[in-house]
C-alpha positions as MATLAB code, in Angstrom:
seq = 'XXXXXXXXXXXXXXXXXXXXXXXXXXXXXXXXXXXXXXXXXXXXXXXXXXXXXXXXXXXXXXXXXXXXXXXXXXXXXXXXXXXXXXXXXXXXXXXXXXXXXXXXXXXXXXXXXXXXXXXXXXXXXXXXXXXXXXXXXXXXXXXXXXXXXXXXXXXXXXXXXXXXXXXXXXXXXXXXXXXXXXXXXXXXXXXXXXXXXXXXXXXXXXXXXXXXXXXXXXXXXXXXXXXXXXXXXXXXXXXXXXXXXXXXXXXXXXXXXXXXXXXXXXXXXXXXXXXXXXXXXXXXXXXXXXXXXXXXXXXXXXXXXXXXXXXXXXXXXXXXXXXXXXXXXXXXXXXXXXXXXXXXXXXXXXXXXXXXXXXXXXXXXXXXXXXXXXXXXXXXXXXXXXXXXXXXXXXXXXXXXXXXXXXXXXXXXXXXXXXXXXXXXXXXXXXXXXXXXXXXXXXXXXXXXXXXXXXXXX';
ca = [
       0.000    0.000    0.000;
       1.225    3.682   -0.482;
       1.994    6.086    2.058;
      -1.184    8.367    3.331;
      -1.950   11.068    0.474;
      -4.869   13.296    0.106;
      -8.090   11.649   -0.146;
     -11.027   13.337   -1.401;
     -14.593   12.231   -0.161;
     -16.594    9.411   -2.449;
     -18.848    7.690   -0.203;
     -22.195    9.150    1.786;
     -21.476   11.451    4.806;
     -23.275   12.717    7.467;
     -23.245   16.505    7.009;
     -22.512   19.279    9.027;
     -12.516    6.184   37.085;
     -11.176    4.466   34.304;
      -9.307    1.466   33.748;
      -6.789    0.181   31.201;
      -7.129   -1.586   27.508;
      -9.806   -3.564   26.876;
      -9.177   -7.247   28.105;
      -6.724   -9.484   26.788;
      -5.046   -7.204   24.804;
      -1.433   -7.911   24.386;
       1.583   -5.709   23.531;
       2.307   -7.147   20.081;
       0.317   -6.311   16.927;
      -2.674   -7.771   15.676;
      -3.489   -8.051   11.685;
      -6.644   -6.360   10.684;
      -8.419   -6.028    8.137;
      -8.509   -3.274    4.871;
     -11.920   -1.620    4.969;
     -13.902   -0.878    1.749;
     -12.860    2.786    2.335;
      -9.445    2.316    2.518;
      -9.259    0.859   -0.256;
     -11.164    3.575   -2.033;
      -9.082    6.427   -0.179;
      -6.255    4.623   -1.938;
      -7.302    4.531   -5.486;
      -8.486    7.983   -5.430;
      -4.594    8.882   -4.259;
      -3.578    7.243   -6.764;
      -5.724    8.711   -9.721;
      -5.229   11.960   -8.549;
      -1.504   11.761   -8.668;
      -0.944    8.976  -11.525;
      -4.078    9.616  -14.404;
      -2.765    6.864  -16.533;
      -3.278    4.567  -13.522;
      -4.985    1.681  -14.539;
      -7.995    0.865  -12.367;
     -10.434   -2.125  -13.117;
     -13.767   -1.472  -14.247;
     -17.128   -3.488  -13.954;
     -18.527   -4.150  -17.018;
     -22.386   -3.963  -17.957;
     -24.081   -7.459  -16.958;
     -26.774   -8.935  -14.363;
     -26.664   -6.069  -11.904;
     -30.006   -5.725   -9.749;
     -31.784   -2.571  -10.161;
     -31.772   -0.323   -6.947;
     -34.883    1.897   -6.838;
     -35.999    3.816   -3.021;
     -39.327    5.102   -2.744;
     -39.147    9.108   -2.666;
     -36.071    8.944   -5.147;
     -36.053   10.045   -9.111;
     -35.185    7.078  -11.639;
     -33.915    7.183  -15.069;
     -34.472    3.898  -17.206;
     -30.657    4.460  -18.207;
     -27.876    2.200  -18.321;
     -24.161    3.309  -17.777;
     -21.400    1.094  -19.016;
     -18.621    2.151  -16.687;
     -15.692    1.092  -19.005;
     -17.206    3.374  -21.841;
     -16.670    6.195  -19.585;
     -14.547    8.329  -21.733;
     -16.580    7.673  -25.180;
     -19.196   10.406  -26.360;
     -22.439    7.741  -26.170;
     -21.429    7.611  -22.489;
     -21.177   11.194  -22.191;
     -24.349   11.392  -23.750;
     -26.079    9.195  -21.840;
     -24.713   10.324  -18.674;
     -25.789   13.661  -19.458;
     -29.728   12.514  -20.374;
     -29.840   10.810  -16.484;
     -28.988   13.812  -15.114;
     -31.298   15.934  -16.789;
     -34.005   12.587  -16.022;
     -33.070   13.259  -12.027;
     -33.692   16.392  -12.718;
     -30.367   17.908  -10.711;
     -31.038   21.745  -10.425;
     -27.526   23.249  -11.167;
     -27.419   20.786  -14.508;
     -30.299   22.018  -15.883;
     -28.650   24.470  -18.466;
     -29.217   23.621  -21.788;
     -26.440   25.116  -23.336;
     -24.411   22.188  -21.781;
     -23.319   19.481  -24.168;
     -21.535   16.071  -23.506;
     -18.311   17.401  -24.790;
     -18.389   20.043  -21.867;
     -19.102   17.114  -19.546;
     -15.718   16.174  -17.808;
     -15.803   12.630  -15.963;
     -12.548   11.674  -13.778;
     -12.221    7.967  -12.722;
     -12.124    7.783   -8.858;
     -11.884    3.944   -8.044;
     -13.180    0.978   -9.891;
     -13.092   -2.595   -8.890;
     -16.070   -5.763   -9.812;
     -18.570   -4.628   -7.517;
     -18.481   -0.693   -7.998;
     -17.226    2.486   -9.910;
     -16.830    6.026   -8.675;
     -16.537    8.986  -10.752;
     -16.443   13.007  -10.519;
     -18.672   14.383  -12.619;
     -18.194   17.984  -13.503;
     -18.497   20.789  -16.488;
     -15.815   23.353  -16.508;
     -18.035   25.046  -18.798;
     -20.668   26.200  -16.685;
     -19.033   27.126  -13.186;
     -22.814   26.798  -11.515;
     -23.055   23.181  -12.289;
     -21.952   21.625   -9.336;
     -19.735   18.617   -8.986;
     -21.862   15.280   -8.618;
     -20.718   11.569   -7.689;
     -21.440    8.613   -9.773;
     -21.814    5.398   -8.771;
     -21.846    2.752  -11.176;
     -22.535   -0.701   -9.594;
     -21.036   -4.058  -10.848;
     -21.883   -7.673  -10.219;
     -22.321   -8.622   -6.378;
     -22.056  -11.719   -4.361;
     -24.450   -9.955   -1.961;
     -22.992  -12.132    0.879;
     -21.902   -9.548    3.199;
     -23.405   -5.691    1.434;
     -27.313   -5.438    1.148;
     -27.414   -2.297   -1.790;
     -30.902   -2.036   -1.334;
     -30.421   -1.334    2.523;
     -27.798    0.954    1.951;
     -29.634    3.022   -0.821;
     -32.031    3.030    1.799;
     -30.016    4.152    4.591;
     -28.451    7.249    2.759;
     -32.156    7.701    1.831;
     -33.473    8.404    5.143;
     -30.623   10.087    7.067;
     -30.853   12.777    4.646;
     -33.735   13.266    3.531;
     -35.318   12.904    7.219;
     -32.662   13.952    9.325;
     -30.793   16.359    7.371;
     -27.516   13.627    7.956;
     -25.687   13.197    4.942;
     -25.269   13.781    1.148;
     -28.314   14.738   -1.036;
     -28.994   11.135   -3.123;
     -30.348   13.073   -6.308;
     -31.812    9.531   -7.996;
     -30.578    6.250   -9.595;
     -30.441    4.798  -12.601;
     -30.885    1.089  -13.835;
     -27.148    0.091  -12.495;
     -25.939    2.904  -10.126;
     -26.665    5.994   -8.550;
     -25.805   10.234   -8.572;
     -24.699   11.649   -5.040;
     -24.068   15.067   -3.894;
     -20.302   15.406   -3.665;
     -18.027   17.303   -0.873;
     -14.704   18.312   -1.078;
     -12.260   16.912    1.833;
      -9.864   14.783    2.605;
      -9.492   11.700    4.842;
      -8.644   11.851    8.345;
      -5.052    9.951    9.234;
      -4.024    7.362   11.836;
      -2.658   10.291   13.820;
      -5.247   12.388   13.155;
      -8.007   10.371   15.929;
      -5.329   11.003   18.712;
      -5.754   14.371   18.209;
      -7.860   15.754   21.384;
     -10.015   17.869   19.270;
     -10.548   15.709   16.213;
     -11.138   12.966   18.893;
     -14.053   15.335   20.451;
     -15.688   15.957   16.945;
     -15.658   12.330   16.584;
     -17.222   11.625   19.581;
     -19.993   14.855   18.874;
     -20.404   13.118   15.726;
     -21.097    9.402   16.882;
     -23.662   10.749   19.411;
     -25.110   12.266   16.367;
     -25.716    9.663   14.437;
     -27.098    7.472   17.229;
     -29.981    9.881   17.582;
     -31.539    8.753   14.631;
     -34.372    6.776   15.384;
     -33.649    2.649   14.376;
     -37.044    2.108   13.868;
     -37.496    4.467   11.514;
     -34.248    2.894    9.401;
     -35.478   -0.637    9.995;
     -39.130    0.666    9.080;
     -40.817   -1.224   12.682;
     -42.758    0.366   14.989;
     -42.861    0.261   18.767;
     -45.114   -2.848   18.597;
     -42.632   -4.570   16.583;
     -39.411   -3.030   18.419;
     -36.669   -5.629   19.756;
     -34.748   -8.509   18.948;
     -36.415  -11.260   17.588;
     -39.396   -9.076   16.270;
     -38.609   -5.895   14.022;
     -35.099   -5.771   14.405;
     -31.860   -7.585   15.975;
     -28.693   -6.206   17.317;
     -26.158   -6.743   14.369;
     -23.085   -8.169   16.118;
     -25.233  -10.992   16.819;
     -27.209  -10.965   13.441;
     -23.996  -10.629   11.436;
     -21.947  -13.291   13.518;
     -25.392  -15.878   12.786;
     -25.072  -14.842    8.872;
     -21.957  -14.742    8.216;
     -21.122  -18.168   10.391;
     -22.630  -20.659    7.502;
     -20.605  -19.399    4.612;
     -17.765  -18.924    7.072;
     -17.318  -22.912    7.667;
     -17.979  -23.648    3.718;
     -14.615  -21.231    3.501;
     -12.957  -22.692    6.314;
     -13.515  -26.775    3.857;
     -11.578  -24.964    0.950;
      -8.404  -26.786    0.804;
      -6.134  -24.019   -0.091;
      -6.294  -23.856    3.478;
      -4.361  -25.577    5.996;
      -5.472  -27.635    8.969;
      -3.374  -25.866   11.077;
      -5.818  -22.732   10.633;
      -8.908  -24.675   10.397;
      -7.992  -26.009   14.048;
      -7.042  -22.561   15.101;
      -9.919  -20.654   13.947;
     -12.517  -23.806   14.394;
     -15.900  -22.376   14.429;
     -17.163  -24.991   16.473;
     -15.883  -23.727   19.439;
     -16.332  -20.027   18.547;
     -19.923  -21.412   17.912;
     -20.197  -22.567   21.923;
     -17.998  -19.740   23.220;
     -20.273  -17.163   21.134;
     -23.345  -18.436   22.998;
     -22.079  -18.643   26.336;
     -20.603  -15.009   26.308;
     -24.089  -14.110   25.129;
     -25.923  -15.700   27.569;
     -23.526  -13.878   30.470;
     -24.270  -10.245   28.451;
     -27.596  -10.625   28.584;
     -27.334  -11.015   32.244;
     -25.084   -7.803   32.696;
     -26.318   -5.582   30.003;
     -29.894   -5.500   29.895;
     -31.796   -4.312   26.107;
     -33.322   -1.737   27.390;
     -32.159   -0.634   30.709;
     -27.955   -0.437   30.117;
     -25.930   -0.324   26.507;
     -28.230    1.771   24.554;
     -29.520    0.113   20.909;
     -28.759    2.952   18.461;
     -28.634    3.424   14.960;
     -24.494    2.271   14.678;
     -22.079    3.262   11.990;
     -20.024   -0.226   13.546;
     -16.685    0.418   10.908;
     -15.693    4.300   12.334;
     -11.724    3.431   11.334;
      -9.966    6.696   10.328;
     -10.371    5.910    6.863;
     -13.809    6.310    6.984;
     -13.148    9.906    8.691;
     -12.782   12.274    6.390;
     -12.747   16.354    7.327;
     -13.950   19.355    4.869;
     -11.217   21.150    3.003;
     -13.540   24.322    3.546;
     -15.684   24.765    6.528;
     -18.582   27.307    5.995;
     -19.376   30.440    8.035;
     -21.549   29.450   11.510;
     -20.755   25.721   10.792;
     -20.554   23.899   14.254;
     -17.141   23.057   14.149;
     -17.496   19.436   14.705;
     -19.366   19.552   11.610;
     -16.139   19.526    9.699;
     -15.901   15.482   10.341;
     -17.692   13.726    7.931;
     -18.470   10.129    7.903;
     -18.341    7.908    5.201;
     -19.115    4.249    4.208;
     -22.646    3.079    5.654;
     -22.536   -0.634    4.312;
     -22.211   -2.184    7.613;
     -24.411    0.479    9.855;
     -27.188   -1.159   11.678;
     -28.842   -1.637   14.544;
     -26.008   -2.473   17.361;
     -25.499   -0.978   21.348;
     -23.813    2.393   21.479;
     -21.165    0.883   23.103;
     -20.262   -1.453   20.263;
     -19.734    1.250   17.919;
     -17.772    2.870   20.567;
     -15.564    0.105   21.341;
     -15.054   -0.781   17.924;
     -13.703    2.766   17.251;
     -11.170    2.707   19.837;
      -9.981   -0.584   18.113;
      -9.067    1.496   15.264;
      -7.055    3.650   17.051;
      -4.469    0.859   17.245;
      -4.398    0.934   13.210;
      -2.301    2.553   10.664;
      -3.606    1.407    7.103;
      -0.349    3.646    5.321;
       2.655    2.444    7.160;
       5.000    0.018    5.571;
       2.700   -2.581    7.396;
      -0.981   -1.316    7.452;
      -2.219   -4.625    7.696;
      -0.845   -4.967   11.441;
      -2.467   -3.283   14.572;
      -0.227   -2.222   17.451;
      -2.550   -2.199   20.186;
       0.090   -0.366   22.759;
      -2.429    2.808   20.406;
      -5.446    2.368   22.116;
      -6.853    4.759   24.174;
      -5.542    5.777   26.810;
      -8.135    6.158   30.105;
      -7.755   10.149   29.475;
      -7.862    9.797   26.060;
     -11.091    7.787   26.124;
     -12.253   10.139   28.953;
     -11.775   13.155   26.235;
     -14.184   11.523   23.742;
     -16.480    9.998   26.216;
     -17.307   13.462   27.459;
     -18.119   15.184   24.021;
     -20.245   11.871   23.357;
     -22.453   12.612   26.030;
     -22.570   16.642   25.808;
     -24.251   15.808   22.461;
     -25.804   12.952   22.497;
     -27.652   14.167   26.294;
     -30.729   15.819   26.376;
     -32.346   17.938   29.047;
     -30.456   19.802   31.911;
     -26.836   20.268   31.880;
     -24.936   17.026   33.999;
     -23.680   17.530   37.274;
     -19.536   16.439   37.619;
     -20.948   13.535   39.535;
     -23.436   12.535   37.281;
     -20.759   13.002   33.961;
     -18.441   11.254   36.198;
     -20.717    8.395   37.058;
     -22.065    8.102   33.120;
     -18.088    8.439   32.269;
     -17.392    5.265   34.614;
     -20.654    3.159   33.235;
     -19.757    3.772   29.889;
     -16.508    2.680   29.828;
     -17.670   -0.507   31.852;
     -20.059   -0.871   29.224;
     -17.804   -0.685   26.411;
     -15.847   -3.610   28.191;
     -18.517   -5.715   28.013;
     -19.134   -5.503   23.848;
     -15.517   -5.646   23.319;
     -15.408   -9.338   22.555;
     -18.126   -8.938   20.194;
     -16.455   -6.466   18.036;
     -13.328   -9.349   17.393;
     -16.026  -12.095   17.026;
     -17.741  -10.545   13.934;
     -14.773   -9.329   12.233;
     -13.026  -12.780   12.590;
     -15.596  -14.336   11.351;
     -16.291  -11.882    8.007;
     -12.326  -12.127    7.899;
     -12.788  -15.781    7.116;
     -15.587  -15.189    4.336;
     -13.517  -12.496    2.846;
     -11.034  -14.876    2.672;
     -12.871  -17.059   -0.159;
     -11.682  -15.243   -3.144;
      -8.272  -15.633   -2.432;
      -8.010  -19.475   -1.531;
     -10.328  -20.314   -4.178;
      -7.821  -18.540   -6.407;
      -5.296  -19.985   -4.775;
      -3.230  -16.849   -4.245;
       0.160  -17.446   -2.656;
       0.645  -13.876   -1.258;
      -3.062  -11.693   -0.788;
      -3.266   -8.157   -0.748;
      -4.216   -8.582    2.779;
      -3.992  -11.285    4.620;
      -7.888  -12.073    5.830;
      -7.084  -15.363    7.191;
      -4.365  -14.743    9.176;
      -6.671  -11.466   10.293;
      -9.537  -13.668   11.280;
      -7.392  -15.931   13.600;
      -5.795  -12.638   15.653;
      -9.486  -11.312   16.434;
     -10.520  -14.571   16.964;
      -7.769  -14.740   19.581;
      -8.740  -11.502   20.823;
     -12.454  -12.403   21.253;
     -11.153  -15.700   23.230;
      -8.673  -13.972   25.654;
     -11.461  -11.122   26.334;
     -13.761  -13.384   27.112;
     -11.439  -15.832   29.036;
     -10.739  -12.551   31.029;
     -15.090  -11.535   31.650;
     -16.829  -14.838   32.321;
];
């Protein structure tokens, strides 16, 4: 991977006494794995400094057409690799007129004056710029092109959904000005991504923390479309660590029988046991954190790595100043307790996805009590509502919280060791001798993680 450069923003944002580590961790690093932003922060680096760079596109096939109640749709299709041919141009040009975007609506613009820039491109999805130099009021837009998916992990639907709601109910987020038959048209912000040393800064680190309270204010039943007679788990919704972990299990073990693989990782990862492990350390957190009464159930972001950080280049006049954070990259949000989202944030603190190993975690990074102290307080000045807290009472949420967070650590390394192993497929089915990043040997060190935690609570 190449050193941290400049990343602009391509995904969906949402606009404007303590004790030590987490249990069982030990001083020596931990693989992890490369998030979908990364890897996007990445090729957008690289296009921006290297045009001739070649990126892989998806080409035109069986894609499944994403429509959202409440959102244009133009009966178009895009063929991503054609991107730089006039019919393209063309075509793009009629979809955005379909959608109906206000600042394109001049009709002196042609498809020569439309200039498209390659962002990232890869089987399952392309990202462009799309802007006219022409006509300085026609603002920069985002295309998304999708490609074939395996759908095993990524519901599109639920994600076009998502982005859907949080803006156009809650003001959170990009404008999503329509779709077409095999992609989508986004508002587009300039900024750049946040780096590894960026989330240790105390300020950044109190934006975050303004920002996660934020987003856990939206209501989860008005995501997951339930209502408060068909609130919970088991009936309109279920906390995803545990939904995830019971998806993502069965395809797991059909990875873990590929015989690329060794039987010295099979034994070491063996689901079996995770299987009876998982279900005892359930059984003792529903006996210490209650659904209702302790770890709130919020609307979670449950992958807030830096990568997926990203902060405005230009910050407007009266903007909040936390505002400036944006976050990016909703496949994974869902229903989950605050304190899983939390948790899994100071994780990433351990991570740094542009050093000369970004596939290694040095947990001696996490948090330190003040540290964590510093964001828990700006979590709860924003995400509180009534009367200003008393230094007992922040003290005494300060204390639960961090208990709290404690408790959901395990599950953090259990459902990213097990979608390490089913991200894994591609690459022993391939038989590839050296991976891009190595998801098996990422699964096992969670895995270990979520065993010595849980050694450590029970």
């Amino acid at each position: 991977m190449s050193p941290a450069q400049p990343t602009l923003a391509m995904s969906p944002i949402i606009s404007p006494s303590l004790s030590g580590p987490p249990l069982g961790l030990e001083n020596r690093p931990l693989i992890r794995r490369v998030s979908t932003s990364s890897v996007k922060s990445i090729a957008s680096a690289i296009v921006a400094s290297a045009s001739s760079s070649v990126v892989s596109l998806p080409a035109a096939g069986d894609v499944e057409v994403v429509k959202e109640e409440g959102l244009k749709h133009a009966d178009i299709t895009l063929e991503a690799r054609q991107y730089t041919k006039a019919p393209f141009l063309q075509k793009l040009l009629d979809c955005i007129r379909t959608l109906k975007i206000s600042s394109w609506l001049n009709q002196n613009i042609v498809p020569q004056d439309v200039k498209v820039d390659k962002v990232s491109g890869s089987l399952t999805n392309a990202v462009f710029f799309v802007s006219c130099p022409t006509t300085p009021e026609a603002k920069t837009l985002l295309l998304r092109i999708y490609g074939p998916s395996s759908g095993e992990m990524i519901s599109r639907p639920r994600e076009l959904h998502t982005l859907h709601i949080l803006s156009s109910q809650y003001g959170l987020g990009p404008r999503v000005y329509g779709t077409f038959e095999n992609g989508r048209i986004e508002e587009y912000f300039d900024s750049k991504a946040l780096t590894a040393s960026d989330t240790r800064n105390p300020q950044i680190s109190r934006w975050i923390g303004a920002r996660m309270a934020e987003l856990h204010s939206v209501d989860v039943e008005v995501i997951e479309e339930t209502s408060a007679e068909t609130r919970g788990e088991g009936k309109g919704w279920e906390i995803s660590a545990k939904k995830n972990v019971k998806a993502w299990l069965g395809p797991a073990k059909e990875v873990l029988q590929l015989p690329a693989l060794s039987q010295a990782d099979r034994e070491e990862l063996d689901l079996d046991k995770f299987k009876q492990d998982w279900d005892r350390y359930m059984k003792w957190l529903a006996s210490v954190d209650d659904v209702t009464n302790a770890s709130r159930r919020v609307f979670a972001h449950n992958d807030a790595q830096y990568g997926n950080l990203l902060r405005l280049t230009k910050v407007k006049d009266g903007l909040a100043p936390h505002r400036q954070i944006i976050v990016v990259d909703f496949e994974y949000a869902s229903p989950n307790p605050a304190t899983f989202d939390i948790a899994n944030h100071f994780h990433e603190w351990t991570a740094n996805y542009h050093s000369s190993t970004p596939h290694l975690l040095d947990p001696s990074r996490y948090p330190t009590p003040s540290e964590r102290r510093n964001f828990y307080a700006s979590y709860l000045e924003h995400a509180h509502k009534g009367a200003p807290l008393t230094d007992a009472e922040l003290t005494a949420q300060l204390d639960k919280l961090d208990e709290q967070i404690r408790y959901w650590s395990p599950s953090s390394h259990a459902m990213w060791a097990v979608w390490g192993i089913v991200q894994a497929r591609d690459d022993l089915q391939n038989d590839v001798k050296e991976p891009e990043f190595d998801y098996i040997g990422y699964a096992k060190c969670r895995m270990a993680s979520f065993r010595r935690e849980i050694a450590a609570l029970l």
